[in-house]
Short mmCIF file of C-alpha atoms in Angstrom, two decimals:
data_model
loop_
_atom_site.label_atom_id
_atom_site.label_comp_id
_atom_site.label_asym_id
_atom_site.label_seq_id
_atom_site.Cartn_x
_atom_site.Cartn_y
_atom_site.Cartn_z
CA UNK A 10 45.12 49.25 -50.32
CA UNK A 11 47.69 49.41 -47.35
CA UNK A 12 49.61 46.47 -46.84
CA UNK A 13 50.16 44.92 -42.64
CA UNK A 14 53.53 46.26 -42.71
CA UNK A 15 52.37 49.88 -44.19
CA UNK A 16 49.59 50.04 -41.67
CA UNK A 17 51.75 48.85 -38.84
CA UNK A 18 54.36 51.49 -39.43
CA UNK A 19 52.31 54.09 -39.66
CA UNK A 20 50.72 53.22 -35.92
CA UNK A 21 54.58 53.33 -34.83
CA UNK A 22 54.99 56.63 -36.27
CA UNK A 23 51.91 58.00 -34.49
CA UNK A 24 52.64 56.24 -31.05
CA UNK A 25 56.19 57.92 -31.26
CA UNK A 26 54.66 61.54 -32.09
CA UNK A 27 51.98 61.19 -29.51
CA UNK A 28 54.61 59.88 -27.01
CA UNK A 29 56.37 63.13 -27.92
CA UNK A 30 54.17 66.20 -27.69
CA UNK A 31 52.90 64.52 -24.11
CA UNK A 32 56.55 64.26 -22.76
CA UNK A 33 56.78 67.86 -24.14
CA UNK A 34 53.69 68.83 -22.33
CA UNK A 35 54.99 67.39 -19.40
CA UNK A 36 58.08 68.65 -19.18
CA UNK A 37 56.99 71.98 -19.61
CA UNK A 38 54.49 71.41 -16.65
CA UNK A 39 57.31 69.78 -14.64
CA UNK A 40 59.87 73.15 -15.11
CA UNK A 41 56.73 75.41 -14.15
CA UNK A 42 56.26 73.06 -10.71
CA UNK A 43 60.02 73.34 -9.84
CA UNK A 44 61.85 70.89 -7.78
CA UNK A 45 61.06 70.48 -3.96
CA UNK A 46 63.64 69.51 -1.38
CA UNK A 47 63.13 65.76 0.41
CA UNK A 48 62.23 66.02 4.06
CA UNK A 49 61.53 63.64 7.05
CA UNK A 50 59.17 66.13 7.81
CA UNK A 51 57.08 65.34 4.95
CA UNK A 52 54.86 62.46 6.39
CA UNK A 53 54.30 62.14 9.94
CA UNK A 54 55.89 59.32 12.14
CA UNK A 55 52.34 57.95 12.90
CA UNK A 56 52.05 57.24 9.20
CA UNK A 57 55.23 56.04 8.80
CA UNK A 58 55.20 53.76 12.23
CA UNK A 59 51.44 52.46 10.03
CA UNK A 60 53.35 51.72 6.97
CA UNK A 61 55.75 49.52 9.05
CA UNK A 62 53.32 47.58 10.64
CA UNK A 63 51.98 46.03 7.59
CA UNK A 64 54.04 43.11 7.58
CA UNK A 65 51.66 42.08 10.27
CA UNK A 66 48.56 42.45 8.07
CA UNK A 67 50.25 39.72 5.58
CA UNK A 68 49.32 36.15 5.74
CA UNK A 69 52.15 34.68 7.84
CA UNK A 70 52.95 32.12 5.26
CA UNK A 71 53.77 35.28 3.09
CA UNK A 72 55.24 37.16 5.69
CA UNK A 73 58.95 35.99 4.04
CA UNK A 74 57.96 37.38 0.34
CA UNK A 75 57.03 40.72 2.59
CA UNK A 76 59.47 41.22 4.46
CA UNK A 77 62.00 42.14 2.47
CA UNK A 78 60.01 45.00 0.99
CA UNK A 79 58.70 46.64 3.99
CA UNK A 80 61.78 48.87 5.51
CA UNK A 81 62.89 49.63 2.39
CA UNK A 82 59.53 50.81 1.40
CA UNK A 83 58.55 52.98 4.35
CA UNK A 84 62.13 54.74 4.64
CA UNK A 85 61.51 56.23 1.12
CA UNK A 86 57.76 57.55 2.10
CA UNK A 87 59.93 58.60 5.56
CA UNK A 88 62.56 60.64 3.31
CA UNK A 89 59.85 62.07 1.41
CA UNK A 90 59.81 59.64 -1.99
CA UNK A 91 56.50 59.24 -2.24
CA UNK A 92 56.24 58.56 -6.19
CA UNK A 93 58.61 55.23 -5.22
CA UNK A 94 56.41 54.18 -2.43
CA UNK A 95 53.37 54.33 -5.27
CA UNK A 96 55.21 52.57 -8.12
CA UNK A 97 55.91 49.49 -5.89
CA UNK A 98 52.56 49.69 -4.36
CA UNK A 99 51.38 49.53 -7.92
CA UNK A 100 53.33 47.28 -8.82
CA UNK A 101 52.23 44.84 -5.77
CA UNK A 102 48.50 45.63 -6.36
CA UNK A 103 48.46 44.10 -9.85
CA UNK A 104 50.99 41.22 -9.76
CA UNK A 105 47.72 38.87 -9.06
CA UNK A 106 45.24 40.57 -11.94
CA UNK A 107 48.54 40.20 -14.31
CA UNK A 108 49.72 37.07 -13.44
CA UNK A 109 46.00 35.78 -14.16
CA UNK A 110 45.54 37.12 -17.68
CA UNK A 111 48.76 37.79 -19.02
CA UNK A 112 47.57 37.95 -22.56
CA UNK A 113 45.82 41.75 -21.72
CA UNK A 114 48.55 43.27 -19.85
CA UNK A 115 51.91 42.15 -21.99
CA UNK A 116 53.11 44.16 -24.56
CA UNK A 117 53.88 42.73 -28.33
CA UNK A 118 53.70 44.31 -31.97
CA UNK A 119 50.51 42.75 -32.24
CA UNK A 120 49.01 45.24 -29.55
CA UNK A 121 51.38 47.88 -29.67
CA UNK A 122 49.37 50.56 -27.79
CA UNK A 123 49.50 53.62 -25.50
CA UNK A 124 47.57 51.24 -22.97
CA UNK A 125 49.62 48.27 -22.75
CA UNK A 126 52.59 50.21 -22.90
CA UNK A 127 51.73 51.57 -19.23
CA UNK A 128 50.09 48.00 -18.37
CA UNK A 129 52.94 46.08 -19.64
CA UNK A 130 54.78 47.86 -16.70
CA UNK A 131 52.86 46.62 -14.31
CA UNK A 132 52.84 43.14 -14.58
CA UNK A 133 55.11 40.51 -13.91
CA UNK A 134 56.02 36.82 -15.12
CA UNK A 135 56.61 35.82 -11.36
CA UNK A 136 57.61 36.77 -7.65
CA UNK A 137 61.60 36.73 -8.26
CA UNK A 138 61.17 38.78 -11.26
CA UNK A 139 58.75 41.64 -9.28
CA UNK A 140 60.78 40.88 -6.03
CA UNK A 141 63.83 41.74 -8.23
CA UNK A 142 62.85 44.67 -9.73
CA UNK A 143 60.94 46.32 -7.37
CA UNK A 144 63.86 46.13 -4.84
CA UNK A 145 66.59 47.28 -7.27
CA UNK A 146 64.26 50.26 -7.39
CA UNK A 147 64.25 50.43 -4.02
CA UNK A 148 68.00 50.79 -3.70
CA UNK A 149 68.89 53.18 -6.16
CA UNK A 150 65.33 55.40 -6.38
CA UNK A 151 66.15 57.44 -3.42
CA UNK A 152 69.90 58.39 -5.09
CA UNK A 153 67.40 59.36 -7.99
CA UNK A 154 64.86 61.11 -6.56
CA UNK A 155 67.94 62.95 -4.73
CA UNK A 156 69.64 64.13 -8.59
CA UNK A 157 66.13 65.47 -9.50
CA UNK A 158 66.16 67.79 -6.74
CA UNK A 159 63.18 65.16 -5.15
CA UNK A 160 60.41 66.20 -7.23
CA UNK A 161 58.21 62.79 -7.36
CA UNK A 162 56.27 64.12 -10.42
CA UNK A 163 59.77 64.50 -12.72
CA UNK A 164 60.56 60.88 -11.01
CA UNK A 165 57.52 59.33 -11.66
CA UNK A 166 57.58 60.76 -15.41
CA UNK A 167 61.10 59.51 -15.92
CA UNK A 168 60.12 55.78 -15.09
CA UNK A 169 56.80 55.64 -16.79
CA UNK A 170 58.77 57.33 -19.87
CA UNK A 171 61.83 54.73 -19.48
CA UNK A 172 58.85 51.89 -19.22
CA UNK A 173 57.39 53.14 -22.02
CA UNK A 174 60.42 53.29 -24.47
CA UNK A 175 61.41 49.91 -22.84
CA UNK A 176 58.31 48.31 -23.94
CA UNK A 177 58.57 49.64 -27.57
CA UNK A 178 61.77 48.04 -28.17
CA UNK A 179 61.02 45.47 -27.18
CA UNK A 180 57.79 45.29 -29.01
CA UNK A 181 59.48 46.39 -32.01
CA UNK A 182 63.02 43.98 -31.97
CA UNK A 183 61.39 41.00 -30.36
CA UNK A 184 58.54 38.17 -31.41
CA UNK A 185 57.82 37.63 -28.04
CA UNK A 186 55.22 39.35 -25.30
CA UNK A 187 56.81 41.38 -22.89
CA UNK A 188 56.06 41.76 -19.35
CA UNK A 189 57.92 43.75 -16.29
CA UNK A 190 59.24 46.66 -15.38
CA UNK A 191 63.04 46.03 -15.89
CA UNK A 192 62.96 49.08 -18.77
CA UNK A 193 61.76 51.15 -16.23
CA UNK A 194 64.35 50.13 -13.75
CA UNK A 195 67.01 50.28 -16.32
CA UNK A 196 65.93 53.84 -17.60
CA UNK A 197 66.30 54.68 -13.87
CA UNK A 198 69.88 53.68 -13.16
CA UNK A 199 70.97 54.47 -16.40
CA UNK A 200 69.75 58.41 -15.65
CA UNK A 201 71.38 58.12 -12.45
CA UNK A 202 74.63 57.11 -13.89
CA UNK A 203 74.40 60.22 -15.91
CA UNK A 204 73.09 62.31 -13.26
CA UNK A 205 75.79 61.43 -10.64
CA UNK A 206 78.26 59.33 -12.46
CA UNK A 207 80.79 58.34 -9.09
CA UNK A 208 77.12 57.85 -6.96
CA UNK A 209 77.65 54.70 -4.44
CA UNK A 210 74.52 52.85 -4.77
CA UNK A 211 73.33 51.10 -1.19
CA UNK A 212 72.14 47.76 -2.05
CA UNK A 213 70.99 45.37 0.60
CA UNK A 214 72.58 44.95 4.58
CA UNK A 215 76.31 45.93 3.49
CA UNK A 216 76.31 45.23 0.20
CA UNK A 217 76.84 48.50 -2.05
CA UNK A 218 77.90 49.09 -5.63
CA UNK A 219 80.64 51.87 -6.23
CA UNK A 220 78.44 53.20 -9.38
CA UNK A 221 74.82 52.73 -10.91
CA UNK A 222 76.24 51.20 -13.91
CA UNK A 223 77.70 48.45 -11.77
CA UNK A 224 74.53 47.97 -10.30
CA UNK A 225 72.64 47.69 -13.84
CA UNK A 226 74.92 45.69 -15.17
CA UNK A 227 75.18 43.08 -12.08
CA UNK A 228 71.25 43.02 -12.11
CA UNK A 229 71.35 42.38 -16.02
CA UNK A 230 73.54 39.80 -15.73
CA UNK A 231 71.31 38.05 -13.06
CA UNK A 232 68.47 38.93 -15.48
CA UNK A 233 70.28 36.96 -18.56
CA UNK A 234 71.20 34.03 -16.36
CA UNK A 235 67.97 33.15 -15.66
CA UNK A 236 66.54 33.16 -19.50
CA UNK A 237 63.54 34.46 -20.81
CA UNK A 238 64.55 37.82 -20.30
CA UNK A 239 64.10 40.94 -22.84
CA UNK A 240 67.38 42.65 -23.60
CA UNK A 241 65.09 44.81 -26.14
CA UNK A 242 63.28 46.03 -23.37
CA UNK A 243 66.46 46.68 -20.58
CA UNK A 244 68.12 48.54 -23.90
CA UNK A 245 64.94 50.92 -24.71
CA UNK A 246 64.54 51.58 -21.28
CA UNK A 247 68.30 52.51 -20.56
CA UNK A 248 68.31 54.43 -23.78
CA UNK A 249 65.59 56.44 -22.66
CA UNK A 250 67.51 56.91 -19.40
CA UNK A 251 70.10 58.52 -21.31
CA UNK A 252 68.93 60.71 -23.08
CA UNK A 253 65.97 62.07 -20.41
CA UNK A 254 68.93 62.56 -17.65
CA UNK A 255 70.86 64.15 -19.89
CA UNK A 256 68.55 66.67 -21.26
CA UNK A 257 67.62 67.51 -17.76
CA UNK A 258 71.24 68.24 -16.85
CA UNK A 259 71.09 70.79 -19.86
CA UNK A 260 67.83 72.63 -18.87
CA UNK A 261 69.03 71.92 -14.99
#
């Protein structure tokens, strides 16, 4: 008879080989797509000028938690990033459901699956922490997008693959349930940082840091001084970063 612990590491082991053969699937599929080159030209104005005026469709005592997210948003579907303009619309869509039942979205050793490692990525403890996230994406994804030659499926595989490793450290090195998608975010700027090391990063107004690992590391800190936050799952996530950027700099 198989002991917890037996049968526990032997669903790790398969999660990691799945995890695996699909990122090699995908990366093969990636390399036969080919990079695209970002372009203003990509979405008309009309559906750009439509994506601005949704601040007005928000209920005005919202309008502030909005606001903030609305430029940002629409200049990366203007420049052509549409995989960003889906992960925070994503993101937005299923802070409510999330925030409502927790307990089915957050990811833990207890229900360490394919599933909640892609839920667990959507869902957020509260509005700083999606606010926080989602605009730190905001500021460096474009630089991103950029270094992978703009191709929003490679983009969009790097942060659901960065989310995903996030969310199994944390699942593995922590007790707790795990929600958010800092590993994402971290995977993100940590590939950037490998991608184009001396890269400004444009924040917010004038506000810029001089390289992504500045930026990581002043969000982390932010992140730490609040409490409640999983270093497990800013670690997998960077880790992931890593390694992902720098393979692609050896195939690129």
């Amino acid at each position: 008879t198989l002991d917890s612990s037996s049968v526990m590491r032997n669903r790790d082991t398969k999660l990691v080989k799945d995890a695996l053969a699909a990122s090699a699937a995908a990366a093969a599929v990636l390399a036969a797509l080919g990079p695209s080159t970002c372009s203003r030209a990509r979405f008309s104005p009309s559906l750009v000028e439509s994506c601005r005026s949704l601040r007005y469709e928000v209920p005005y005592e919202l309008r502030h938690v909005a606001d903030p997210f609305v430029d940002p948003l629409c200049d990366t579907l203007a420049e052509g990033h549409w995989a960003l303009f889906l992960i925070v619309i994503a993101n937005v869509a299923c802070y409510l459901p999330a925030l409502a039942n927790s307990g089915r979205w957050s990811i833990s050793r207890q229900s360490l699956s394919h599933e909640r490692l892609l839920m667990y990525q959507l869902a957020h403890a509260n509005l700083p922490h999606i606010t926080g996230n989602m605009l730190t994406l905001l500021a460096v994804g474009s630089e991103v997008s950029g270094a992978l030659g703009c191709n929003q499926l490679l983009l969009l595989a790097l942060y659901l693959a960065c989310g995903w490793a996030g969310g199994f450290a944390a699942a593995l090195l922590s007790d707790a349930r795990t929600v958010g998608a800092s590993g994402s975010v971290s995977g993100v700027i940590v590939a950037l940082s490998v991608l184009r090391p001396t890269s400004a990063v444009h924040i917010l107004g004038d506000v810029n840091a001089s390289n992504p690992l500045l930026l990581l590391l002043g969000t982390l800190g932010a992140d730490l001084s609040r409490g409640g936050v999983s270093w497990q799952a800013h670690l997998g996530g960077g880790a992931a970063g890593c390694v992902l950027a720098w393979l692609l700099t050896l195939v690129g």
